[in-house]
Tab-separated table of C-alpha atoms in Angstrom:
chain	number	residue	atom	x	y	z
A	4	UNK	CA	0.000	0.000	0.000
A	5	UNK	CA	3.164	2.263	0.233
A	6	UNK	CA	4.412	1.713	-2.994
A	7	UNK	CA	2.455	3.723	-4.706
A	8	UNK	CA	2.727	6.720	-2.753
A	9	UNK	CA	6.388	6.230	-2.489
A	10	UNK	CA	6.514	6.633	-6.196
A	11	UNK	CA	3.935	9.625	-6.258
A	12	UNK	CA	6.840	11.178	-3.420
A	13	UNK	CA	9.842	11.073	-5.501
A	14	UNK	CA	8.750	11.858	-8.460
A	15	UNK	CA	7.549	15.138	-7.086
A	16	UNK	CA	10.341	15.589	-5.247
A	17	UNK	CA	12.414	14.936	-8.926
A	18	UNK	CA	10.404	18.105	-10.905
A	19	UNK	CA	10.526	19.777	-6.877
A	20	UNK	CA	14.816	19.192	-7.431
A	21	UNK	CA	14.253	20.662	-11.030
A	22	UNK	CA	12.827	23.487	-10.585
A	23	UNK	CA	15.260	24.599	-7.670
A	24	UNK	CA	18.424	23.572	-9.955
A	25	UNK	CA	16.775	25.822	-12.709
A	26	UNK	CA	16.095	28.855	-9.890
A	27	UNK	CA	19.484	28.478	-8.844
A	28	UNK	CA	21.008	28.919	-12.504
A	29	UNK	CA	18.966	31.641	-12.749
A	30	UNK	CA	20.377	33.154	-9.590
A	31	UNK	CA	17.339	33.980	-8.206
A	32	UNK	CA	18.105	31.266	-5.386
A	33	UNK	CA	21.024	30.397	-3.184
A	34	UNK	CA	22.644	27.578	-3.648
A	35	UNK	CA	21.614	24.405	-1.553
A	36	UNK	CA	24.390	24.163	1.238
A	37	UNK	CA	25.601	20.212	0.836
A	38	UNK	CA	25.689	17.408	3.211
A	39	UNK	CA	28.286	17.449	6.164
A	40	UNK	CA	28.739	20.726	5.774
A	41	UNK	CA	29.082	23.245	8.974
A	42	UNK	CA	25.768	25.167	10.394
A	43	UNK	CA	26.328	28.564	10.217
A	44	UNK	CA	26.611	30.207	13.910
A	45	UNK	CA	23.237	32.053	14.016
A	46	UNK	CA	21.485	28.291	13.574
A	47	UNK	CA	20.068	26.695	10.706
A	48	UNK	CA	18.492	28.771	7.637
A	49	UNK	CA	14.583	28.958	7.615
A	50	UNK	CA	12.961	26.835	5.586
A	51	UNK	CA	10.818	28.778	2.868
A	52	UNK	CA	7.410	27.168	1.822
A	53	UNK	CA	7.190	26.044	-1.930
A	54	UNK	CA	4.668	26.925	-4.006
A	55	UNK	CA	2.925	24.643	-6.396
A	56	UNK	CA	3.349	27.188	-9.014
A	57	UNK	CA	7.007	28.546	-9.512
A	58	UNK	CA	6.894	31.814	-11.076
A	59	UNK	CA	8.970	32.288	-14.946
A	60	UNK	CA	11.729	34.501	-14.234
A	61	UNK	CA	11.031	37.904	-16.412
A	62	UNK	CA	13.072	38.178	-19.310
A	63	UNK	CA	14.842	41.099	-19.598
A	64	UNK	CA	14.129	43.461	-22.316
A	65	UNK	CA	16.304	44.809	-24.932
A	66	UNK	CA	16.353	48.269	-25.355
A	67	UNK	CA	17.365	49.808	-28.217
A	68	UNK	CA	19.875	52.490	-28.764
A	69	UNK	CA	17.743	56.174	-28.845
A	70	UNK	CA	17.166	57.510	-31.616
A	71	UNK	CA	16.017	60.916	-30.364
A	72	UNK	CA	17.716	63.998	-31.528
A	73	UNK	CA	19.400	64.322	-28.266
A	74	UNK	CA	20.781	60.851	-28.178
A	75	UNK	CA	21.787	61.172	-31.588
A	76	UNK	CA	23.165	64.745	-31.056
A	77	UNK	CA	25.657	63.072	-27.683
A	78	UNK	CA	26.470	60.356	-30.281
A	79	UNK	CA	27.770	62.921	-32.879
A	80	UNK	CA	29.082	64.884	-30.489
A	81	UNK	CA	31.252	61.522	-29.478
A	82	UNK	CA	32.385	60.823	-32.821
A	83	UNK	CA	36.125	61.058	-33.761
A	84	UNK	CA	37.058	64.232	-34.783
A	85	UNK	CA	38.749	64.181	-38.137
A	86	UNK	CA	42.529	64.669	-36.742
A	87	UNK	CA	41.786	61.781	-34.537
A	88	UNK	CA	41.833	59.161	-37.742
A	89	UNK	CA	38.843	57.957	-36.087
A	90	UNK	CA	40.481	55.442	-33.496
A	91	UNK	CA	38.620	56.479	-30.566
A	92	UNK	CA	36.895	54.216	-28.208
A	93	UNK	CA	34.114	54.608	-26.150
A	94	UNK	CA	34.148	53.746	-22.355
A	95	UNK	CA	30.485	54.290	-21.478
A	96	UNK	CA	28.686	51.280	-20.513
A	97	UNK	CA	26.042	51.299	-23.397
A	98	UNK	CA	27.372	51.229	-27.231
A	99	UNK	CA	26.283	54.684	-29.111
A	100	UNK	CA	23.652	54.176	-31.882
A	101	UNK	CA	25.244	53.996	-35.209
A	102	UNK	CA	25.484	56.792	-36.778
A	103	UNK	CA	22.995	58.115	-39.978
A	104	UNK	CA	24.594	57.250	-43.104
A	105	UNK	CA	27.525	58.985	-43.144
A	106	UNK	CA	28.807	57.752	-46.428
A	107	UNK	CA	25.707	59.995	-47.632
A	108	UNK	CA	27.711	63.217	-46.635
A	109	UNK	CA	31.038	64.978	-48.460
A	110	UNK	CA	32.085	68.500	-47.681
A	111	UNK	CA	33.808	70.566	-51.074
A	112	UNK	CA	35.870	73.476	-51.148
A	113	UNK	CA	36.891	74.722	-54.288
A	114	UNK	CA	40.097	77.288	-55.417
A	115	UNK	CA	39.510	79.344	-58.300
A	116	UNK	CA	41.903	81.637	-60.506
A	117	UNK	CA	41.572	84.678	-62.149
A	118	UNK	CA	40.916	84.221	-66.391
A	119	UNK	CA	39.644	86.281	-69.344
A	120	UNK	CA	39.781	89.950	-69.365
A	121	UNK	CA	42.034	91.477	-66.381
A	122	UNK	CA	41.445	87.735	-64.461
A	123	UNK	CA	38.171	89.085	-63.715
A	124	UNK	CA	36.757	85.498	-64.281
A	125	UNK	CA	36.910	82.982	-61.886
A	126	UNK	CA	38.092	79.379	-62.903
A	127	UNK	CA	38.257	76.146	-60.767
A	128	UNK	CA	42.323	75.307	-60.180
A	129	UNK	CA	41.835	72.951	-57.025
A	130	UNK	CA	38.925	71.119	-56.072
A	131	UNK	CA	38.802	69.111	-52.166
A	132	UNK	CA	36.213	66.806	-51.454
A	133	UNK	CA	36.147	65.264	-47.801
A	134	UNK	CA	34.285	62.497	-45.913
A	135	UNK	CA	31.777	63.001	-42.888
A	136	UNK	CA	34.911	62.078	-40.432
A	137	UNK	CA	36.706	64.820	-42.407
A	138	UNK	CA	39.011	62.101	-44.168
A	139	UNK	CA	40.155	63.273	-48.033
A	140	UNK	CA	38.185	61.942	-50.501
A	141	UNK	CA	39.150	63.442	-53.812
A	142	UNK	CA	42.044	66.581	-53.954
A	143	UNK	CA	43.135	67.235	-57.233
A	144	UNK	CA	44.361	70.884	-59.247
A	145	UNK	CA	42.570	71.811	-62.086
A	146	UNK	CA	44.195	73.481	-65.519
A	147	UNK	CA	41.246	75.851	-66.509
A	148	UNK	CA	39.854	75.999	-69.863
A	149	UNK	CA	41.247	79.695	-70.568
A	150	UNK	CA	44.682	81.208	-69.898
A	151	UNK	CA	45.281	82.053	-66.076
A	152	UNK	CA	45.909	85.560	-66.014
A	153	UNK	CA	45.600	85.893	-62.012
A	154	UNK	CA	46.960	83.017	-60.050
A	155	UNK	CA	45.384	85.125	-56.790
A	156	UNK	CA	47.951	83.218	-54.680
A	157	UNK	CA	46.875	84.886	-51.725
A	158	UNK	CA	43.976	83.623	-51.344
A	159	UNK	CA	44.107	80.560	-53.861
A	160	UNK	CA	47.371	79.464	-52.843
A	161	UNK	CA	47.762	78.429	-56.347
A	162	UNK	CA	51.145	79.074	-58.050
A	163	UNK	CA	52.415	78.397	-61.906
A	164	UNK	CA	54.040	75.148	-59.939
A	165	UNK	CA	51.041	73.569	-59.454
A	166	UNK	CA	49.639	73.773	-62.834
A	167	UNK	CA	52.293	71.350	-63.958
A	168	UNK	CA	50.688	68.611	-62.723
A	169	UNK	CA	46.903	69.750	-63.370
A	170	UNK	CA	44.716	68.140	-65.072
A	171	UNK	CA	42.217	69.386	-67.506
A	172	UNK	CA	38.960	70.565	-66.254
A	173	UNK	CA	36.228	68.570	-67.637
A	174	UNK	CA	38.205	65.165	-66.389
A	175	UNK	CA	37.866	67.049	-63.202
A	176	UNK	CA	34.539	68.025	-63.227
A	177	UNK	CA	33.430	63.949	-64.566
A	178	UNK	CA	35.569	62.839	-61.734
A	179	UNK	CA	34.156	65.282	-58.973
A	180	UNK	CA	30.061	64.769	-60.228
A	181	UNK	CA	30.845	61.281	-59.471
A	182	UNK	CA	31.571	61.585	-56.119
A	183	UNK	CA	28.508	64.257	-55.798
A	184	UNK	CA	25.862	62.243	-57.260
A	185	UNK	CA	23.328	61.015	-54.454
A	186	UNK	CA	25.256	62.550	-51.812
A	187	UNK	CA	24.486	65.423	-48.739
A	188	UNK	CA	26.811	68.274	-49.713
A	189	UNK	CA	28.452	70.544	-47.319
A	190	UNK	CA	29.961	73.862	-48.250
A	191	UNK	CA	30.644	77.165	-47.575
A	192	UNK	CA	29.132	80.132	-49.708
A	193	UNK	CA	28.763	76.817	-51.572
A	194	UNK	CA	27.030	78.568	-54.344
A	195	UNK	CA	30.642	79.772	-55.721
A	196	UNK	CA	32.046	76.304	-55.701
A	197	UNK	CA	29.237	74.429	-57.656
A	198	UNK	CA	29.577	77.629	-59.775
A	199	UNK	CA	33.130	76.935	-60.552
A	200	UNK	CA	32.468	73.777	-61.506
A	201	UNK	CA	29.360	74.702	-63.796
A	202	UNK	CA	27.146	72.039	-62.048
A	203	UNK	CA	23.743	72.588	-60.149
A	204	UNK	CA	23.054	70.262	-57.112
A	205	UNK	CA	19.966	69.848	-55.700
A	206	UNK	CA	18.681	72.561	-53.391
A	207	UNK	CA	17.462	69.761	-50.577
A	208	UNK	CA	20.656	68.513	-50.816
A	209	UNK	CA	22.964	71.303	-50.334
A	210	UNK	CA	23.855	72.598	-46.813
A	211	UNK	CA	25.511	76.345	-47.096
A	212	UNK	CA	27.445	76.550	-43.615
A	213	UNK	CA	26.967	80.142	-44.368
A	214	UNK	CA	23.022	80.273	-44.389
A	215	UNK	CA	22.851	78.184	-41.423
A	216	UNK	CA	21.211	80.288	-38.051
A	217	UNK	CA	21.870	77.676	-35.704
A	218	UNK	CA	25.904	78.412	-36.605
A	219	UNK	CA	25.624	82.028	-36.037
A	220	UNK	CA	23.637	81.994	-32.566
A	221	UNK	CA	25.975	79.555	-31.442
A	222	UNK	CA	29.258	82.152	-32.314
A	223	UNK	CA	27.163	85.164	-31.214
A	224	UNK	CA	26.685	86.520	-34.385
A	225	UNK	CA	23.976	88.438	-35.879
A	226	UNK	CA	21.443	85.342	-37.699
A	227	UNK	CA	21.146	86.994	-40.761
A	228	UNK	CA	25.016	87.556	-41.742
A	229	UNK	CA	26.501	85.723	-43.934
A	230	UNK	CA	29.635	85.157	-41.292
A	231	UNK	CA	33.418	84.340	-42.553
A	232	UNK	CA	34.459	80.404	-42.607
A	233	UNK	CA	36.946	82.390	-40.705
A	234	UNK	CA	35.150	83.733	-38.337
A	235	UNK	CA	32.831	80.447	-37.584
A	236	UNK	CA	36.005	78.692	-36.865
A	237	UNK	CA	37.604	81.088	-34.321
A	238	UNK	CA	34.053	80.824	-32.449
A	239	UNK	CA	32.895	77.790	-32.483
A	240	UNK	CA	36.057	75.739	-33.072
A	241	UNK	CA	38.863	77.727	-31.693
A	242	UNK	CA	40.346	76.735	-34.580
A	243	UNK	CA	42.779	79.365	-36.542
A	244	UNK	CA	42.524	78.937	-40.226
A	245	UNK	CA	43.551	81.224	-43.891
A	246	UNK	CA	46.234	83.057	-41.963
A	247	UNK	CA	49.623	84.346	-43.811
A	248	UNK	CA	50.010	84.912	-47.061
A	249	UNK	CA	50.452	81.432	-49.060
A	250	UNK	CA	46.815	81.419	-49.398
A	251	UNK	CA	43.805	78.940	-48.170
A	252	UNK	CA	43.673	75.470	-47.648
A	253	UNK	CA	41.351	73.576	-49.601
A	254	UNK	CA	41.865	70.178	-47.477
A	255	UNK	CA	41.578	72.304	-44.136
A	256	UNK	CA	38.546	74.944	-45.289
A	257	UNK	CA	36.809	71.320	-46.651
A	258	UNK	CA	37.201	69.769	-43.404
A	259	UNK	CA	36.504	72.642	-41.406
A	260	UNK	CA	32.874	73.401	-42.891
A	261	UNK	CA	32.519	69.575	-42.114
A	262	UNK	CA	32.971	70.332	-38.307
A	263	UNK	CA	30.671	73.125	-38.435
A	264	UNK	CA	27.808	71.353	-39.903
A	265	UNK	CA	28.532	68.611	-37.533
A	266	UNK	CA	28.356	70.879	-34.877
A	267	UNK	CA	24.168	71.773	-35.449
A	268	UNK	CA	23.568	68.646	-37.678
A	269	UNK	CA	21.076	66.825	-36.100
A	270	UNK	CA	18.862	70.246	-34.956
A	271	UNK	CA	19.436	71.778	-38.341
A	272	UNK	CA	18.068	68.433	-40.207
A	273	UNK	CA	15.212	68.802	-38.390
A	274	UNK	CA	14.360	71.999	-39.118
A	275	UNK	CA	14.768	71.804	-42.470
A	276	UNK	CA	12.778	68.632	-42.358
A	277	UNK	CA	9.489	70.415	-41.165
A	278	UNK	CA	10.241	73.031	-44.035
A	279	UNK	CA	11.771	71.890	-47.647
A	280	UNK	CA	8.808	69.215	-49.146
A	281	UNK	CA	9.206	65.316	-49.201
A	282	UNK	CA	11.534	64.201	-52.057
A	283	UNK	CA	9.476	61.877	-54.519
A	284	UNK	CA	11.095	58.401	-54.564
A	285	UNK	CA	13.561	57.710	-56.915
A	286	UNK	CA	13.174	55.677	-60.093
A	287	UNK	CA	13.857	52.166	-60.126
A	288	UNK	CA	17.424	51.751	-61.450
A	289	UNK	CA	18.325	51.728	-64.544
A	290	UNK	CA	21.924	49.372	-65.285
A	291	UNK	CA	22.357	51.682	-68.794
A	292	UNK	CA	22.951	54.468	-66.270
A	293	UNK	CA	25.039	53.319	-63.878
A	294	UNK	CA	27.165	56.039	-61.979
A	295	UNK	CA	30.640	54.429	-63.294
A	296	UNK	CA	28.666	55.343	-67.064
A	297	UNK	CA	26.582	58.218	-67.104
A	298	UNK	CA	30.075	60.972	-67.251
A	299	UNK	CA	31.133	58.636	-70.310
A	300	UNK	CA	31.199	60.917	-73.778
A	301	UNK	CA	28.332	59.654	-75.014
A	302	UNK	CA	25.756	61.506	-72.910
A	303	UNK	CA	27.244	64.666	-73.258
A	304	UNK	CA	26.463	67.344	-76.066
A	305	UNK	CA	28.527	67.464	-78.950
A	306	UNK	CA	29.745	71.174	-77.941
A	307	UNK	CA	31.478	70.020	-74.422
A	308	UNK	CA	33.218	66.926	-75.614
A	309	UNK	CA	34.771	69.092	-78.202
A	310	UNK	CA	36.107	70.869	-75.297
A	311	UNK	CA	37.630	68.233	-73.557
A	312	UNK	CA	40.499	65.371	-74.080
């Protein structure tokens, strides 16, 4: 008559042992103190009533990096500057959410020289493209289609040296549209630069660090001037740049408009997301015009490639 019951006791003691092995893996129970071992000196631990039910153990729930503009504005703000060669770690305890494409956003400064009558017309001579992390992405001089009658070393910091090695304009401009094409581009007095290079990018892709409010407020500057790269730097950046007389930097003018537009990014996106209209979607792609074909001679006018090489 035992037998039974004897069974029905160890096999609910067996899921009883189960149950506590699984709470104790879980660490949500102390582990069971073994045979012969000593009592501890305030007497034996209190024995705590089971339950039939044992409860699950919550799982714990991911949370995903924020995406609000202030979480994304500390993770830019954590990002490696661009003399930093981006090797920077980071020692807080959560990761920082990746950040927004990036690869979507080039800075451009341009040089020009003086051509035509009295160098009175401007022509491209050096043309700097740079990565969001400031990193150089295309730097080239640029022979311009008429004579150079004004190097305006100055402020270019072009010389007759450096026109040794140019190359012709419209391989530059084919090479430089290239890298454009899709992207976010940052400039300053931009308007100049895409001038110089005869080419018209989109308006709601263009960011002019000098028509940015958010830049000025931050420096103290009246909103509505157009302030100096110059100037923006010294504020904002304490950063000293186009001083002596060997003229500007097109690497460090590139990269600094970067840092400026870095510096506002993720407020001045969303302003200008409540204001410019939604871009329609683009067409489904077409593999006749691919971005390594569409500079190729063929889909230019007859007049231009008779300009070129």
């Amino acid at each position: 008559s035992q037998q039974p019951r004897s069974k029905k006791r160890s096999r609910k003691h067996q899921r009883f042992m189960e149950r506590r092995a699984l709470l104790e893996q879980k660490g949500l129970l102390s582990p069971r103190r073994q045979l012969g071992s000593q009592v501890p000196p305030d007497g034996p631990a209190k024995v705590v009533p089971r339950s039939r039910k044992v409860p699950r153990p919550k799982q714990a729930l991911s949370l995903a990096p924020s995406t609000s503009p202030d979480g994304i504005a500390r993770h830019r703000s954590a990002l490696p500057s661009q003399g930093d060669g981006g090797g920077g770690t980071s020692t807080g305890a959560h990761a920082s959410p990746p950040p927004l494409h990036p690869c979507k956003y080039v800075a451009i400064d341009c040089e020009m020289v003086g051509t035509g009558p009295r160098g009175r017309l401007s022509e491209l001579a050096r043309c700097t493209v740079v990565s969001y992390e400031g990193d150089v992405i295309y730097d080239k001089y640029v022979q311009p289609e008429l004579p150079i009658v004004d190097y305006r070393t100055r402020w270019s910091g072009i010389t007759k040296q450096h026109m040794k090695n140019a190359i012709p304009f419209r391989a530059a401009q084919a090479e430089i549209l290239k890298i454009l094409k899709d992207k976010i581009v940052v400039g300053h007095a931009i308007h100049n630069d895409f001038q110089a290079l005869k080419y018209f990018h989109p308006k709601d892709r263009t960011r002019d660090t000098s028509r940015i409010p958010l830049l000025n407020q931050k420096a103290g500057l009246p909103v509505r001037v157009s302030a100096s790269l110059k100037s923006l730097a010294k504020h904002l950046l304490q950063k000293k740049i186009q001083i002596g007389c060997k003229g500007h930097s097109s690497v460090e003018d590139a990269q600094t408009t970067m840092e400026l537009y870095r510096l506002v990014e993720v407020q001045w996106e969303t302003e200008l997301a409540r204001s410019l209209p939604p871009r329609p979607p683009s067409p489904p792609a077409d593999p006749s015009t691919d971005s390594d074909q569409y500079m190729d001679d063929q889909y230019w006018p007859v007049d231009l490639i008779g300009g070129s090489l």
